Amino acid sequence: MAGNDWINSYLEAILDMGPGLDDAKSSLLLRERGHFSPTRYFVEEVITGFDETDLYRSWVKASATRSPQERNTRLENMCWRIWNLARQKKQLEGEEAQRKAKRRLERERGRREATADMSEDLSEGEKGDAVSELSTHGESNRGRLPRISSTDAMETWANQQKGKKLYIVLVSLHGLIRGENMELGRDSDTGGQTKYVVELARALGSMPGVYRVDLLTRQVSSPDVDCSYGEPTEMLTPRNSDGFMDDLGESSGSYIIRIPFGPKDKYIPKELLWPYIPEFVDGALCHIIQISKVLGEQIGGGHPIWPVAIHGHYADAGDSVALLSGALNVPMLFTGHSLGRDKLEQLLKQSRQSRDEINSTYKIMRRIEAEELSLDSSEIVITSTRQEIEQQWRLYDGFDPVLERKLRARIRRNVSCYGRFMPRMVIIAPGMEFHHIVPQDGDVDGETEGNDEHPASPIPTIWSEIMRFFTNPHKPMILALARPDPKKNITTLVKAFGECRPLRELANLTLIMGNRDGIDEMSSTNASVLLSVLKLVDKYDLYGQVAYPKHHKQSAVPDIYRLAAKTKGVFINPAFIEPFGLTLIEATAYGLPIVATKNGGPVDINQVLDNGLLIDPHDQQSIADALLKLVSDKQLWARCRQNGLKNIHLFSWPEHCKTYLSRIASCKPRHPQWQRSDDGDETSESESPGDSLRDIQDISLNLRFSLDGEKSGASGNDNPLDSEGNAVDRNSKLENAVLNWSKGISKDARKAGSSEKADQNTSVGRFPALRRRKHLFIIAVDCDTDTGLLETTRKIFEAAEKERSEGSIGFILSTSLTISEIRSFLVSGGLSPNDFDAFICNSGSDLYYSSLNPEDGPFVVDFYYHSHIDYRWGGEGLRKTLLRWAASITDKKAENAEQLVTAAEQLSTDYCYAFKVQKPGMVPPVKELRKLLRIQALRCHAIYCQNGNRINVIPVLASRSQALRYLYIRWGVELSKMVVFVGECGDTDYEGLLGGVHTSVILKGVCSSANNQLHANRTYPLSDVIPTDSPNIVHTTEESGSDDIRGSLEKIGFLKG
């Protein structure tokens, strides 16, 4: 009911005046005769158009009741239900107003604090509201899109790109994706985004300088869908390369790559995919690494060709790509398509569901968190329109247009941003192929005419399917192409058409509402919309004037546009909000003027094309007037058609891809740092001892620098000029140290090589022990005490004692403890560092290996890992903000306002700021801390650990689960050969340890007494993200003894009985 003021006015009348206007004592039974009752009028006149299916059914049932008394009683009940709906609406609107006010205050406070931290005075360029100027986002203030003025200009640009061999990865998870005969409209997950990502991959693969494009999606092997969606690979045939694809190679081109994850035999909606995201990430990681090696052999001189960027589409893919880009250390791009916060606001305005009900249905909070993480991780956020930036993205904690303007101004002046980062918002309109489109004039009958030189073409089948609905098929056709979704506003269009007699006399209406076999087989929402349309057709007696065919092929859509153009018709998109409006561009290409909603992307499209009218989607009179104006005024129709055809080239795919690639080129190149060394193929099974030894020498060398006092982590937020100078200084120190130290190490290397020849069984000196293991057991149990962790560790050791002694199984300790605490833990428990192959410390911000050289001490740090997670680390600016936050958390009930959170300097490292918590129950939940930091543009990962007694703040893409993916990339340890042991509860990063292709063993009775308050105040429930039905998650018995653990491992095949 949002926006329907005339409906709301009746609700207000009911609430304010009661059941009758003329008699205070009148009954709601509606038995009065001759008196006006707003309640009765509302029920009789409005309820037939009300969206609530159950209310409509009640109305039909009440109307069919013969007994007047029973009918009035039913109507009375309905009135009360509507009354309660209105009261609920008022209550929800009040709560939402309070939330918005609180959010506004939080953002203003965060902006003030961020500005105060950035100590330099703001220049004139940093003042003002960024929303009013699009230059905030790196774009022009003008409404025109950049264009390539001629074919020569495009060729010049293409020649400049030759020689590049780019590898680009796109990710779109949900829906059914294939290259040909796309089933658009089959369901709500297979729509415009599906077509966009396929065409983008196809177009990029045809561009100069691009060698390969992979579009990663879900493999669906279900009897409910076509078998083509189960094929692991599909090559996309280029539509029109224009001579750009001269340097084709063996693996070049565009491909759809389908990664298996989630239920193997089910096609499930996007809302149910969240628990299986980590499984996709692991599968995609494996594919990208394999392709990078193949491309390296073909065009990289033996060195892997890493993706130049990974681009996520929609929230689920954004979450996946954040993890992928973090694991691979490559730039991330993101396109939201539609945004969760905007949808949540729209649903709350409708007042049909509470916030909890909305979250239960749409998993909306998980989606919003994924979009926030995408903002944290993305170099560039690609939008279609200015409206998406100004009205939708600004709803998020992680994006503030005003603060973004200030940061961008400081970056241009090479001034420090003090650890603050904001993704770059870029407007790139989606593209389209136009070379095969020939706009045609004439009428419907003219299609069948021909001559000797140009024989007549047969009438397309879809024309017959549509024209059979019409009494007079020669009238101009008003065409709407959208699935039957309430937000597409089709019912308002039908009402506008039905109630405007001049429009009905001049035109026909064609509704292409997806494909359907039977209404009963459709989803309840889509079926409700379709039923409403059919009843409106009957109500206004529109038979012979409205077409609504049941089926159409995707390949027939161009013919539908052509039919509308031949009848001199109009295309309309009346959606309440349209993020972009690709169908408007398609219709324009075929010579159709447009009528479109004024909310969203159509505003920008019409500004560029100048070929139609904008309407208020809530005002059906506005819709009818615009349609009538275009249909009746032939000169206006011809002018709109001519303008559209003249300007349509601005939305071509080459134009889109050129802008897209230039934006990618502006990103700072990133890839796994160790590839810069000459250590050969890190993951090769048949590498030489010398290469493997160099790996260990590199790590040992890094350790020496650390012991000499060299800081390993640059904050990444300093003045760019300063950071370059520091990098040069570090490199010179590194070179000198290598020259001095290599004199001694070369002797050790020769000794190691000779020992290999003497004893083939002695392979310790070749590479880290974890590379030799058949399986790796990761102990990630978050016990409250060292005693509990020690007891669990010993049980796991005992369960695999035989394999442990043989050396086929290695162990990794993954914990929130520091390396010093781990050393104390090992000493107190009588364990040796060499009992473990590696140590993931500080919640995943540090990675150590057990030392191979006693002279280096018991542990060796992997500084390559630090360079891997350094992205957007806030450094000192982040630390100052955290200290200020910690000082504000006090026990106000105590006499001296005791400070509850204090900095733990002795537990902090370069990449982990640790804080001790005095009373965990009184500290704000982790979601509030993350929100505070995002509002100030600080990108990090805050983790409440050790039963809430410690807070670790680490880089945004660092975590214990990401550290495991790093080991796979760095050392080739397959994730499927890992077993992660966890308790029944854990730190707030607990969920990341339970997903993926590795096996998770949940030890029953372990950590069962953990403070569930850590997870009770989450943004979304754990049940939304944990794959409870996954075969990769196993549970031990209640005792969780060594025999129980071994039995569980034997069942899943990791140990032999």
PDB file of N, CA, C and O in Angstrom, residues 421-450:
ATOM      1  N   PHE A 421      39.216   4.133   3.940  1.00  0.00           N
ATOM      2  CA  PHE A 421      39.085   3.766   2.534  1.00  0.00           C
ATOM      3  C   PHE A 421      37.613   3.770   2.146  1.00  0.00           C
ATOM      4  O   PHE A 421      36.747   3.411   2.944  1.00  0.00           O
ATOM      5  N   MET A 422      37.344   4.156   0.914  1.00  0.00           N
ATOM      6  CA  MET A 422      35.990   4.122   0.383  1.00  0.00           C
ATOM      7  C   MET A 422      36.065   3.574  -1.040  1.00  0.00           C
ATOM      8  O   MET A 422      36.927   3.986  -1.823  1.00  0.00           O
ATOM      9  N   PRO A 423      35.198   2.618  -1.389  1.00  0.00           N
ATOM     10  CA  PRO A 423      35.226   2.106  -2.760  1.00  0.00           C
ATOM     11  C   PRO A 423      34.853   3.205  -3.752  1.00  0.00           C
ATOM     12  O   PRO A 423      34.105   4.130  -3.415  1.00  0.00           O
ATOM     13  N   ARG A 424      35.363   3.098  -4.948  1.00  0.00           N
ATOM     14  CA  ARG A 424      35.076   4.086  -5.979  1.00  0.00           C
ATOM     15  C   ARG A 424      33.782   3.711  -6.696  1.00  0.00           C
ATOM     16  O   ARG A 424      33.677   2.624  -7.266  1.00  0.00           O
ATOM     17  N   MET A 425      32.803   4.589  -6.637  1.00  0.00           N
ATOM     18  CA  MET A 425      31.530   4.363  -7.321  1.00  0.00           C
ATOM     19  C   MET A 425      31.642   4.830  -8.769  1.00  0.00           C
ATOM     20  O   MET A 425      31.974   5.985  -9.028  1.00  0.00           O
ATOM     21  N   VAL A 426      31.340   3.938  -9.689  1.00  0.00           N
ATOM     22  CA  VAL A 426      31.479   4.232 -11.111  1.00  0.00           C
ATOM     23  C   VAL A 426      30.170   3.910 -11.812  1.00  0.00           C
ATOM     24  O   VAL A 426      29.606   2.825 -11.618  1.00  0.00           O
ATOM     25  N   ILE A 427      29.684   4.839 -12.624  1.00  0.00           N
ATOM     26  CA  ILE A 427      28.468   4.613 -13.397  1.00  0.00           C
ATOM     27  C   ILE A 427      28.845   4.117 -14.787  1.00  0.00           C
ATOM     28  O   ILE A 427      29.500   4.832 -15.551  1.00  0.00           O
ATOM     29  N   ILE A 428      28.458   2.884 -15.093  1.00  0.00           N
ATOM     30  CA  ILE A 428      28.646   2.326 -16.431  1.00  0.00           C
ATOM     31  C   ILE A 428      27.321   1.701 -16.849  1.00  0.00           C
ATOM     32  O   ILE A 428      26.903   0.692 -16.279  1.00  0.00           O
ATOM     33  N   ALA A 429      26.681   2.289 -17.817  1.00  0.00           N
ATOM     34  CA  ALA A 429      25.397   1.749 -18.267  1.00  0.00           C
ATOM     35  C   ALA A 429      25.604   0.399 -18.936  1.00  0.00           C
ATOM     36  O   ALA A 429      26.570   0.209 -19.678  1.00  0.00           O
ATOM     37  N   PRO A 430      24.727  -0.577 -18.672  1.00  0.00           N
ATOM     38  CA  PRO A 430      24.850  -1.878 -19.343  1.00  0.00           C
ATOM     39  C   PRO A 430      24.811  -1.726 -20.851  1.00  0.00           C
ATOM     40  O   PRO A 430      24.185  -0.816 -21.389  1.00  0.00           O
ATOM     41  N   GLY A 431      25.475  -2.657 -21.521  1.00  0.00           N
ATOM     42  CA  GLY A 431      25.547  -2.586 -22.971  1.00  0.00           C
ATOM     43  C   GLY A 431      24.543  -3.481 -23.658  1.00  0.00           C
ATOM     44  O   GLY A 431      23.787  -4.222 -23.029  1.00  0.00           O
ATOM     45  N   MET A 432      24.554  -3.420 -24.989  1.00  0.00           N
ATOM     46  CA  MET A 432      23.646  -4.230 -25.793  1.00  0.00           C
ATOM     47  C   MET A 432      24.230  -4.379 -27.185  1.00  0.00           C
ATOM     48  O   MET A 432      24.963  -3.506 -27.666  1.00  0.00           O
ATOM     49  N   GLU A 433      23.914  -5.482 -27.832  1.00  0.00           N
ATOM     50  CA  GLU A 433      24.329  -5.716 -29.209  1.00  0.00           C
ATOM     51  C   GLU A 433      23.296  -5.105 -30.149  1.00  0.00           C
ATOM     52  O   GLU A 433      22.109  -5.413 -30.072  1.00  0.00           O
ATOM     53  N   PHE A 434      23.773  -4.226 -31.058  1.00  0.00           N
ATOM     54  CA  PHE A 434      22.857  -3.573 -31.979  1.00  0.00           C
ATOM     55  C   PHE A 434      23.114  -3.915 -33.444  1.00  0.00           C
ATOM     56  O   PHE A 434      22.317  -3.560 -34.314  1.00  0.00           O
ATOM     57  N   HIS A 435      24.230  -4.601 -33.722  1.00  0.00           N
ATOM     58  CA  HIS A 435      24.610  -4.764 -35.124  1.00  0.00           C
ATOM     59  C   HIS A 435      23.603  -5.584 -35.919  1.00  0.00           C
ATOM     60  O   HIS A 435      23.471  -5.417 -37.125  1.00  0.00           O
ATOM     61  N   HIS A 436      22.886  -6.485 -35.251  1.00  0.00           N
ATOM     62  CA  HIS A 436      21.951  -7.346 -35.951  1.00  0.00           C
ATOM     63  C   HIS A 436      20.539  -6.773 -36.004  1.00  0.00           C
ATOM     64  O   HIS A 436      19.638  -7.368 -36.584  1.00  0.00           O
ATOM     65  N   ILE A 437      20.344  -5.604 -35.390  1.00  0.00           N
ATOM     66  CA  ILE A 437      19.004  -5.023 -35.307  1.00  0.00           C
ATOM     67  C   ILE A 437      18.803  -4.041 -36.454  1.00  0.00           C
ATOM     68  O   ILE A 437      19.613  -3.125 -36.657  1.00  0.00           O
ATOM     69  N   VAL A 438      17.742  -4.223 -37.211  1.00  0.00           N
ATOM     70  CA  VAL A 438      17.376  -3.313 -38.290  1.00  0.00           C
ATOM     71  C   VAL A 438      15.969  -2.802 -38.021  1.00  0.00           C
ATOM     72  O   VAL A 438      14.988  -3.528 -38.257  1.00  0.00           O
ATOM     73  N   PRO A 439      15.837  -1.593 -37.469  1.00  0.00           N
ATOM     74  CA  PRO A 439      14.495  -1.062 -37.222  1.00  0.00           C
ATOM     75  C   PRO A 439      13.707  -0.986 -38.518  1.00  0.00           C
ATOM     76  O   PRO A 439      14.235  -0.564 -39.553  1.00  0.00           O
ATOM     77  N   GLN A 440      12.454  -1.424 -38.473  1.00  0.00           N
ATOM     78  CA  GLN A 440      11.643  -1.502 -39.673  1.00  0.00           C
ATOM     79  C   GLN A 440      10.398  -0.646 -39.533  1.00  0.00           C
ATOM     80  O   GLN A 440       9.831  -0.518 -38.464  1.00  0.00           O
ATOM     81  N   ASP A 441      10.008  -0.109 -40.700  1.00  0.00           N
ATOM     82  CA  ASP A 441       8.764   0.642 -40.761  1.00  0.00           C
ATOM     83  C   ASP A 441       7.693  -0.234 -41.400  1.00  0.00           C
ATOM     84  O   ASP A 441       7.944  -1.360 -41.820  1.00  0.00           O
ATOM     85  N   GLY A 442       6.509   0.310 -41.497  1.00  0.00           N
ATOM     86  CA  GLY A 442       5.429  -0.451 -42.111  1.00  0.00           C
ATOM     87  C   GLY A 442       4.446  -0.927 -41.073  1.00  0.00           C
ATOM     88  O   GLY A 442       4.609  -0.715 -39.883  1.00  0.00           O
ATOM     89  N   ASP A 443       3.379  -1.607 -41.583  1.00  0.00           N
ATOM     90  CA  ASP A 443       2.389  -2.124 -40.664  1.00  0.00           C
ATOM     91  C   ASP A 443       2.496  -3.634 -40.583  1.00  0.00           C
ATOM     92  O   ASP A 443       3.368  -4.249 -41.178  1.00  0.00           O
ATOM     93  N   VAL A 444       1.593  -4.219 -39.849  1.00  0.00           N
ATOM     94  CA  VAL A 444       1.652  -5.659 -39.633  1.00  0.00           C
ATOM     95  C   VAL A 444       1.492  -6.417 -40.934  1.00  0.00           C
ATOM     96  O   VAL A 444       2.194  -7.397 -41.206  1.00  0.00           O
ATOM     97  N   ASP A 445       0.579  -5.979 -41.797  1.00  0.00           N
ATOM     98  CA  ASP A 445       0.358  -6.670 -43.056  1.00  0.00           C
ATOM     99  C   ASP A 445       1.557  -6.552 -43.976  1.00  0.00           C
ATOM    100  O   ASP A 445       1.813  -7.438 -44.804  1.00  0.00           O
ATOM    101  N   GLY A 446       2.337  -5.477 -43.812  1.00  0.00           N
ATOM    102  CA  GLY A 446       3.485  -5.272 -44.690  1.00  0.00           C
ATOM    103  C   GLY A 446       4.543  -6.336 -44.538  1.00  0.00           C
ATOM    104  O   GLY A 446       5.380  -6.522 -45.410  1.00  0.00           O
ATOM    105  N   GLU A 447       4.539  -7.069 -43.445  1.00  0.00           N
ATOM    106  CA  GLU A 447       5.542  -8.105 -43.229  1.00  0.00           C
ATOM    107  C   GLU A 447       5.412  -9.226 -44.240  1.00  0.00           C
ATOM    108  O   GLU A 447       6.378  -9.864 -44.608  1.00  0.00           O
ATOM    109  N   THR A 448       4.195  -9.464 -44.724  1.00  0.00           N
ATOM    110  CA  THR A 448       3.988 -10.596 -45.624  1.00  0.00           C
ATOM    111  C   THR A 448       4.226 -10.224 -47.078  1.00  0.00           C
ATOM    112  O   THR A 448       4.241 -11.086 -47.941  1.00  0.00           O
ATOM    113  N   GLU A 449       4.382  -8.919 -47.353  1.00  0.00           N
ATOM    114  CA  GLU A 449       4.576  -8.500 -48.740  1.00  0.00           C
ATOM    115  C   GLU A 449       6.027  -8.682 -49.142  1.00  0.00           C
ATOM    116  O   GLU A 449       6.934  -8.634 -48.343  1.00  0.00           O
ATOM    117  N   GLY A 450       6.245  -8.871 -50.443  1.00  0.00           N
ATOM    118  CA  GLY A 450       7.602  -9.040 -50.945  1.00  0.00           C
ATOM    119  C   GLY A 450       7.637  -8.847 -52.435  1.00  0.00           C
ATOM    120  O   GLY A 450       6.644  -8.559 -53.092  1.00  0.00           O
TER     121      GLY A 450
END
